[in-house]
mmCIF file of C-alpha atoms in Angstrom:
data_model
loop_
_atom_site.group_PDB
_atom_site.id
_atom_site.type_symbol
_atom_site.label_atom_id
_atom_site.label_comp_id
_atom_site.label_asym_id
_atom_site.label_seq_id
_atom_site.Cartn_x
_atom_site.Cartn_y
_atom_site.Cartn_z
ATOM 1 C CA MET A 1 0.000 0.000 0.000
ATOM 2 C CA MET A 2 2.822 2.398 0.837
ATOM 3 C CA ALA A 3 4.707 1.623 -2.373
ATOM 4 C CA GLY A 4 1.554 1.961 -4.459
ATOM 5 C CA THR A 5 0.578 5.252 -2.839
ATOM 6 C CA GLY A 6 4.069 6.685 -3.299
ATOM 7 C CA TRP A 7 4.152 5.617 -6.934
ATOM 8 C CA ALA A 8 0.710 7.164 -7.571
ATOM 9 C CA VAL A 9 1.713 10.449 -5.912
ATOM 10 C CA ASN A 10 4.859 10.662 -8.051
ATOM 11 C CA LYS A 11 2.914 9.976 -11.260
ATOM 12 C CA ILE A 12 -0.225 12.046 -10.657
ATOM 13 C CA GLY A 13 1.364 15.089 -9.006
ATOM 14 C CA PRO A 14 3.867 16.258 -11.658
ATOM 15 C CA ARG A 15 1.921 15.002 -14.685
ATOM 16 C CA TYR A 16 -1.660 16.079 -13.961
ATOM 17 C CA LEU A 17 -1.494 18.637 -11.143
ATOM 18 C CA GLY A 18 1.732 20.444 -12.010
ATOM 19 C CA VAL A 19 3.238 19.709 -8.584
ATOM 20 C CA PRO A 20 7.076 19.784 -8.586
ATOM 21 C CA GLU A 21 8.707 16.400 -8.107
ATOM 22 C CA TYR A 22 10.595 17.432 -4.985
ATOM 23 C CA ILE A 23 7.266 18.145 -3.245
ATOM 24 C CA THR A 24 5.878 14.734 -4.172
ATOM 25 C CA GLU A 25 9.063 13.179 -2.769
ATOM 26 C CA GLU A 26 8.400 14.977 0.531
ATOM 27 C CA ALA A 27 4.834 13.665 0.513
ATOM 28 C CA LYS A 28 6.277 10.156 0.661
ATOM 29 C CA ILE A 29 7.870 11.034 4.004
ATOM 30 C CA LEU A 30 4.487 11.981 5.466
ATOM 31 C CA ILE A 31 2.931 8.763 4.108
ATOM 32 C CA LEU A 32 5.697 6.670 5.677
ATOM 33 C CA PHE A 33 5.353 8.541 8.985
ATOM 34 C CA VAL A 34 1.694 7.537 9.328
ATOM 35 C CA ALA A 35 2.576 3.979 8.285
ATOM 36 C CA PHE A 36 5.289 3.822 10.971
ATOM 37 C CA LEU A 37 2.749 4.914 13.594
ATOM 38 C CA PHE A 38 0.437 2.048 12.691
ATOM 39 C CA SER A 39 3.424 -0.314 12.678
ATOM 40 C CA ALA A 40 4.166 0.755 16.238
ATOM 41 C CA ALA A 41 0.560 0.027 17.196
ATOM 42 C CA LEU A 42 0.777 -3.437 15.643
ATOM 43 C CA LEU A 43 4.159 -4.077 17.279
ATOM 44 C CA SER A 44 2.543 -3.543 20.655
ATOM 45 C CA SER A 45 0.088 -6.386 20.012
ATOM 46 C CA ALA A 46 2.517 -8.852 18.405
ATOM 47 C CA LYS A 47 2.428 -12.053 20.431
ATOM 48 C CA ASN A 48 4.837 -14.057 18.303
ATOM 49 C CA GLY A 49 8.579 -13.455 18.341
ATOM 50 C CA VAL A 50 8.888 -14.353 14.646
ATOM 51 C CA VAL A 51 6.219 -11.809 13.695
ATOM 52 C CA LEU A 52 7.959 -9.177 15.794
ATOM 53 C CA CYS A 53 11.329 -9.857 14.142
ATOM 54 C CA VAL A 54 9.845 -9.765 10.635
ATOM 55 C CA MET A 55 8.184 -6.407 11.287
ATOM 56 C CA LEU A 56 11.387 -4.946 12.712
ATOM 57 C CA ILE A 57 13.423 -6.209 9.759
ATOM 58 C CA LEU A 58 10.928 -4.733 7.292
ATOM 59 C CA ASP A 59 11.040 -1.347 9.030
ATOM 60 C CA ALA A 60 14.834 -1.349 9.072
ATOM 61 C CA GLY A 61 14.944 -2.542 5.446
ATOM 62 C CA LYS A 62 13.313 0.677 4.243
ATOM 63 C CA ALA A 63 16.622 2.454 4.855
ATOM 64 C CA LEU A 64 18.441 0.011 2.585
ATOM 65 C CA ALA A 65 15.776 0.374 -0.124
ATOM 66 C CA ILE A 66 16.013 4.182 -0.101
ATOM 67 C CA ALA A 67 19.827 4.012 -0.134
ATOM 68 C CA LEU A 68 19.795 1.671 -3.151
ATOM 69 C CA LYS A 69 17.344 3.923 -4.980
ATOM 70 C CA THR A 70 19.563 6.943 -4.263
ATOM 71 C CA CYS A 71 22.602 5.114 -5.609
ATOM 72 C CA GLY A 72 20.682 4.048 -8.726
ATOM 73 C CA CYS A 73 19.526 7.616 -9.475
ATOM 74 C CA LEU A 74 23.039 9.014 -9.055
ATOM 75 C CA ILE A 75 24.477 6.347 -11.351
ATOM 76 C CA ALA A 76 21.792 7.156 -13.940
ATOM 77 C CA VAL A 77 22.757 10.845 -13.821
ATOM 78 C CA LEU A 78 26.423 9.983 -14.277
ATOM 79 C CA GLU A 79 25.636 7.667 -17.195
ATOM 80 C CA GLU A 80 23.413 10.240 -18.862
ATOM 81 C CA MET A 81 25.984 12.995 -18.608
ATOM 82 C CA THR A 82 28.907 10.873 -19.785
ATOM 83 C CA LEU A 83 27.237 9.326 -22.858
ATOM 84 C CA VAL A 84 27.914 11.396 -25.957
ATOM 85 C CA GLU A 85 25.032 10.271 -28.134
ATOM 86 C CA ALA A 86 21.513 9.750 -26.864
ATOM 87 C CA GLY A 87 20.829 7.188 -29.583
ATOM 88 C CA SER A 88 23.713 5.005 -28.478
ATOM 89 C CA ALA A 89 22.402 5.078 -24.941
ATOM 90 C CA GLN A 90 19.027 3.774 -26.079
ATOM 91 C CA SER A 91 20.578 0.993 -28.149
ATOM 92 C CA ARG A 92 22.816 -0.072 -25.280
ATOM 93 C CA LEU A 93 19.861 -0.182 -22.966
ATOM 94 C CA CYS A 94 17.928 -2.425 -25.360
ATOM 95 C CA LYS A 95 20.884 -4.758 -25.720
ATOM 96 C CA ARG A 96 21.212 -5.004 -21.979
ATOM 97 C CA TRP A 97 17.607 -6.034 -21.642
ATOM 98 C CA ILE A 98 17.856 -8.621 -24.442
ATOM 99 C CA ASN A 99 21.322 -10.083 -23.912
ATOM 100 C CA PHE A 100 21.190 -11.702 -20.489
ATOM 101 C CA THR A 101 24.718 -13.095 -20.924
ATOM 102 C CA ALA A 102 26.025 -9.537 -20.526
ATOM 103 C CA LEU A 103 24.443 -9.228 -17.068
ATOM 104 C CA PRO A 104 27.708 -9.830 -15.130
ATOM 105 C CA LEU A 105 29.436 -7.149 -17.206
ATOM 106 C CA LEU A 106 26.547 -4.766 -16.575
ATOM 107 C CA VAL A 107 26.753 -5.344 -12.817
ATOM 108 C CA TYR A 108 30.488 -4.727 -12.925
ATOM 109 C CA GLN A 109 29.989 -1.467 -14.861
ATOM 110 C CA LYS A 110 27.365 -0.285 -12.380
ATOM 111 C CA TRP A 111 29.727 -1.120 -9.527
ATOM 112 C CA ARG A 112 32.496 0.969 -11.106
ATOM 113 C CA LEU A 113 30.101 3.849 -11.712
ATOM 114 C CA ALA A 114 29.005 3.704 -8.063
ATOM 115 C CA PHE A 115 32.619 4.188 -6.987
ATOM 116 C CA GLN A 116 32.967 7.095 -9.425
ATOM 117 C CA VAL A 117 29.846 8.717 -7.964
ATOM 118 C CA ARG A 118 31.182 8.246 -4.431
ATOM 119 C CA LYS A 119 34.532 9.801 -5.391
ATOM 120 C CA GLN A 120 32.946 12.802 -7.092
ATOM 121 C CA LEU A 121 30.529 13.432 -4.222
ATOM 122 C CA ASN A 122 33.350 13.106 -1.698
ATOM 123 C CA ASN A 123 35.455 15.665 -3.573
ATOM 124 C CA LEU A 124 32.484 18.031 -3.914
ATOM 125 C CA VAL A 125 31.503 17.809 -0.244
ATOM 126 C CA ILE A 126 35.085 18.396 0.922
ATOM 127 C CA ASP A 127 35.510 21.319 -1.487
ATOM 128 C CA LEU A 128 32.198 23.009 -0.636
ATOM 129 C CA ALA A 129 32.478 22.410 3.114
ATOM 130 C CA GLY A 130 35.620 24.537 3.305
ATOM 131 C CA LYS A 131 33.955 27.600 1.767
ATOM 132 C CA THR A 132 31.961 30.397 3.327
ATOM 133 C CA ARG A 133 28.485 31.470 2.218
ATOM 134 C CA GLU A 134 29.946 34.367 0.242
ATOM 135 C CA SER A 135 32.574 32.273 -1.526
ATOM 136 C CA LEU A 136 29.967 29.688 -2.482
ATOM 137 C CA GLN A 137 28.217 32.317 -4.604
ATOM 138 C CA GLU A 138 31.367 32.675 -6.719
ATOM 139 C CA SER A 139 32.347 29.009 -6.914
ATOM 140 C CA GLU A 140 32.129 27.227 -10.273
ATOM 141 C CA ILE A 141 30.983 23.644 -10.756
ATOM 142 C CA THR A 142 30.195 21.627 -13.839
ATOM 143 C CA ILE A 143 26.703 20.696 -15.018
ATOM 144 C CA MET A 144 27.331 17.084 -14.009
ATOM 145 C CA GLU A 145 28.380 18.121 -10.498
ATOM 146 C CA ALA A 146 25.312 20.350 -10.163
ATOM 147 C CA ARG A 147 22.969 17.522 -11.184
ATOM 148 C CA LEU A 148 24.718 15.070 -8.886
ATOM 149 C CA LEU A 149 24.393 17.463 -5.949
ATOM 150 C CA ASN A 150 20.738 18.127 -6.756
ATOM 151 C CA GLU A 151 19.824 14.432 -6.931
ATOM 152 C CA PHE A 152 21.907 13.608 -3.871
ATOM 153 C CA ALA A 153 20.347 16.404 -1.798
ATOM 154 C CA ARG A 154 16.797 15.364 -2.742
ATOM 155 C CA HIS A 155 17.307 11.704 -1.885
ATOM 156 C CA ALA A 156 19.411 12.455 1.200
ATOM 157 C CA LYS A 157 16.555 14.578 2.551
ATOM 158 C CA VAL A 158 14.074 11.734 2.134
ATOM 159 C CA PHE A 159 16.491 9.230 3.630
ATOM 160 C CA ALA A 160 17.401 11.393 6.633
ATOM 161 C CA LEU A 161 13.834 12.353 7.552
ATOM 162 C CA VAL A 162 12.495 8.828 7.086
ATOM 163 C CA GLU A 163 15.203 7.576 9.442
ATOM 164 C CA LEU A 164 14.348 10.296 11.971
ATOM 165 C CA CYS A 165 10.677 9.292 11.772
ATOM 166 C CA GLU A 166 11.560 5.644 12.314
ATOM 167 C CA VAL A 167 13.558 6.561 15.416
ATOM 168 C CA ALA A 168 10.956 8.995 16.778
ATOM 169 C CA VAL A 169 7.807 6.896 16.237
ATOM 170 C CA PRO A 170 8.561 4.158 18.833
ATOM 171 C CA LEU A 171 9.444 6.885 21.329
ATOM 172 C CA MET A 172 6.185 8.709 20.605
ATOM 173 C CA TYR A 173 4.183 5.515 21.018
ATOM 174 C CA MET A 174 5.854 4.668 24.335
ATOM 175 C CA MET A 175 5.310 8.224 25.582
ATOM 176 C CA VAL A 176 1.591 8.154 24.698
ATOM 177 C CA MET A 177 1.158 4.702 26.223
ATOM 178 C CA ALA A 178 3.023 5.685 29.398
ATOM 179 C CA LEU A 179 0.915 8.846 29.785
ATOM 180 C CA LEU A 180 -2.322 6.896 29.353
ATOM 181 C CA HIS A 181 -1.251 4.571 32.175
ATOM 182 C CA THR A 182 -0.760 7.375 34.713
ATOM 183 C CA GLU A 183 -3.341 8.487 37.246
ATOM 184 C CA THR A 184 -3.735 11.876 35.576
ATOM 185 C CA PHE A 185 -4.486 10.661 32.048
ATOM 186 C CA GLY A 186 -5.442 7.049 32.746
ATOM 187 C CA TYR A 187 -9.179 7.711 32.406
ATOM 188 C CA ASN A 188 -8.690 8.570 28.706
ATOM 189 C CA ARG A 189 -7.386 5.057 28.101
ATOM 190 C CA GLN A 190 -10.934 3.801 27.681
ATOM 191 C CA TYR A 191 -11.218 5.693 24.389
ATOM 192 C CA TYR A 192 -8.237 3.899 22.821
ATOM 193 C CA GLU A 193 -8.582 0.150 22.740
ATOM 194 C CA ILE A 194 -4.991 -0.320 21.548
ATOM 195 C CA PHE A 195 -3.766 1.370 24.749
ATOM 196 C CA SER A 196 -6.174 -0.414 27.082
ATOM 197 C CA THR A 197 -3.832 -3.317 27.838
ATOM 198 C CA THR A 198 -2.466 -3.555 31.347
ATOM 199 C CA GLY A 199 -0.089 -5.814 33.200
ATOM 200 C CA GLN A 200 1.839 -8.195 30.951
ATOM 201 C CA GLY A 201 0.290 -6.751 27.778
ATOM 202 C CA TYR A 202 1.511 -3.280 28.686
ATOM 203 C CA GLN A 203 5.019 -4.581 29.375
ATOM 204 C CA ASP A 204 5.123 -6.526 26.089
ATOM 205 C CA ALA A 205 4.036 -3.431 24.160
ATOM 206 C CA MET A 206 6.736 -1.298 25.768
ATOM 207 C CA ILE A 207 9.401 -3.969 25.193
ATOM 208 C CA GLY A 208 8.448 -4.405 21.524
ATOM 209 C CA ASN A 209 8.639 -0.691 20.782
ATOM 210 C CA ALA A 210 11.827 -0.334 22.841
ATOM 211 C CA MET A 211 13.429 -3.007 20.654
ATOM 212 C CA SER A 212 12.190 -1.162 17.569
ATOM 213 C CA PHE A 213 13.715 2.089 18.850
ATOM 214 C CA LEU A 214 17.086 0.460 19.531
ATOM 215 C CA ILE A 215 17.186 -1.162 16.088
ATOM 216 C CA GLU A 216 16.211 2.050 14.288
ATOM 217 C CA ALA A 217 18.713 4.082 16.313
ATOM 218 C CA PHE A 218 21.427 1.591 15.377
ATOM 219 C CA VAL A 219 20.431 1.826 11.688
ATOM 220 C CA PHE A 220 20.541 5.643 11.832
ATOM 221 C CA VAL A 221 23.977 5.658 13.464
ATOM 222 C CA ALA A 222 25.225 3.101 10.919
ATOM 223 C CA ALA A 223 23.888 5.264 8.078
ATOM 224 C CA GLN A 224 25.561 8.327 9.603
ATOM 225 C CA VAL A 225 28.923 6.541 9.761
ATOM 226 C CA ALA A 226 28.494 5.170 6.217
ATOM 227 C CA PHE A 227 27.756 8.624 4.783
ATOM 228 C CA LEU A 228 30.695 10.187 6.608
ATOM 229 C CA GLN A 229 33.112 7.495 5.498
ATOM 230 C CA SER A 230 31.955 7.308 1.873
ATOM 231 C CA THR A 231 31.197 10.929 0.972
ATOM 232 C CA GLY A 232 32.116 13.022 4.026
ATOM 233 C CA PHE A 233 28.442 14.033 4.304
ATOM 234 C CA ASP A 234 26.991 14.634 7.790
ATOM 235 C CA LEU A 235 23.506 13.113 7.580
ATOM 236 C CA ALA A 236 22.334 14.119 11.078
ATOM 237 C CA TYR A 237 23.417 17.742 10.646
ATOM 238 C CA PHE A 238 21.731 17.873 7.242
ATOM 239 C CA ALA A 239 18.466 16.531 8.695
ATOM 240 C CA GLY A 240 18.552 19.197 11.408
ATOM 241 C CA ILE A 241 19.049 21.940 8.826
ATOM 242 C CA VAL A 242 16.125 20.649 6.721
ATOM 243 C CA LEU A 243 13.821 20.638 9.751
ATOM 244 C CA LEU A 244 14.881 24.122 10.871
ATOM 245 C CA GLU A 245 14.545 25.679 7.415
ATOM 246 C CA ASN A 246 10.978 24.356 6.964
ATOM 247 C CA TYR A 247 9.960 23.927 10.604
ATOM 248 C CA SER A 248 6.323 25.061 10.221
ATOM 249 C CA TYR A 249 5.850 22.859 7.140
ATOM 250 C CA TRP A 250 7.112 19.697 8.832
ATOM 251 C CA VAL A 251 5.275 20.418 12.098
ATOM 252 C CA LEU A 252 2.040 20.871 10.152
ATOM 253 C CA GLY A 253 2.514 17.728 8.051
ATOM 254 C CA LEU A 254 3.762 15.394 10.784
ATOM 255 C CA GLY A 255 1.274 16.818 13.308
ATOM 256 C CA ALA A 256 -1.605 16.162 10.904
ATOM 257 C CA GLY A 257 -0.323 12.599 10.471
ATOM 258 C CA SER A 258 -0.302 12.089 14.241
ATOM 259 C CA VAL A 259 -3.847 13.428 14.584
ATOM 260 C CA ALA A 260 -5.040 11.163 11.756
ATOM 261 C CA TRP A 261 -3.408 8.173 13.442
ATOM 262 C CA LEU A 262 -5.034 8.889 16.815
ATOM 263 C CA THR A 263 -8.401 9.559 15.156
ATOM 264 C CA VAL A 264 -8.403 6.099 13.591
ATOM 265 C CA LEU A 265 -7.499 4.510 16.929
ATOM 266 C CA ILE A 266 -10.429 6.082 18.784
ATOM 267 C CA SER A 267 -12.912 3.415 19.851
ATOM 268 C CA HIS A 268 -16.461 4.380 18.924
ATOM 269 C CA GLY A 269 -18.770 1.525 18.070
ATOM 270 C CA GLY A 270 -15.923 -0.706 16.958
ATOM 271 C CA HIS A 271 -12.216 -0.507 16.333
ATOM 272 C CA ASP A 272 -10.450 -0.282 12.977
ATOM 273 C CA LEU A 273 -7.498 -2.447 13.942
ATOM 274 C CA ASP A 274 -9.888 -5.135 15.176
ATOM 275 C CA LEU A 275 -11.665 -4.987 11.818
ATOM 276 C CA ILE A 276 -8.354 -5.462 9.994
ATOM 277 C CA ARG A 277 -7.472 -8.411 12.213
ATOM 278 C CA ALA A 278 -10.897 -9.972 11.633
ATOM 279 C CA LEU A 279 -10.569 -9.661 7.843
ATOM 280 C CA PHE A 280 -7.158 -11.360 7.733
ATOM 281 C CA SER A 281 -7.542 -13.831 10.563
ATOM 282 C CA ARG A 282 -7.725 -17.568 9.993
ATOM 283 C CA GLN A 283 -11.059 -17.731 11.670
#
């Protein structure tokens, strides 16, 4: 559902509504944020260790999928800018699809291009990081470098904010659940069936989301180290700058996602998560 929604947003927005592509890419972040909130709710009710592990692996695997997509887009930009004739590029592409025996050579070429992209981005980041705001206005870069930086910045923003959402969502869920189990706010627990568990159920829910937080925090730290080592790019600092520059936009979008999530969880004549379980249950 998430993949289909993201694909539809990317196709419909720029083509039929005239929405710039970078805005549709940001919309994916808001879609994933709501999905992560529901994942946290389902994690709290997972009774099987295998189910819990599969859900955690799937959540952590989103980082790898976004990283691979980023690498693929950067390689495509490098290929497009280095090919002299557009016709030859089309013919090569057709041959690659038809001649499966050339697949190992194609993988090897992509691997070499990935190292070229890493080297160029590393040189660009090191060169631009040592300049002031005024000197950046006078710096000269090639068209290829400008396109690489543009694609890298767009995908790095999605990657960084998705990772921040994955780290923050388990914390948010544990905070809400802990508040609804206090004497001050405990009476409101009756309106949210997913938070109504007590005793062992409450402990299992907190443990499941605590494990999710630790795994996502480890993935974010690993991604930070990988970006620093490969390109010299500070992912955490970049994410902070993106949030500060568009603070009201992200607060509005993520806040609306949180309200939508809580609205669905409200128990009034039935519960949506119970309906989903009933539809897909063996009984």
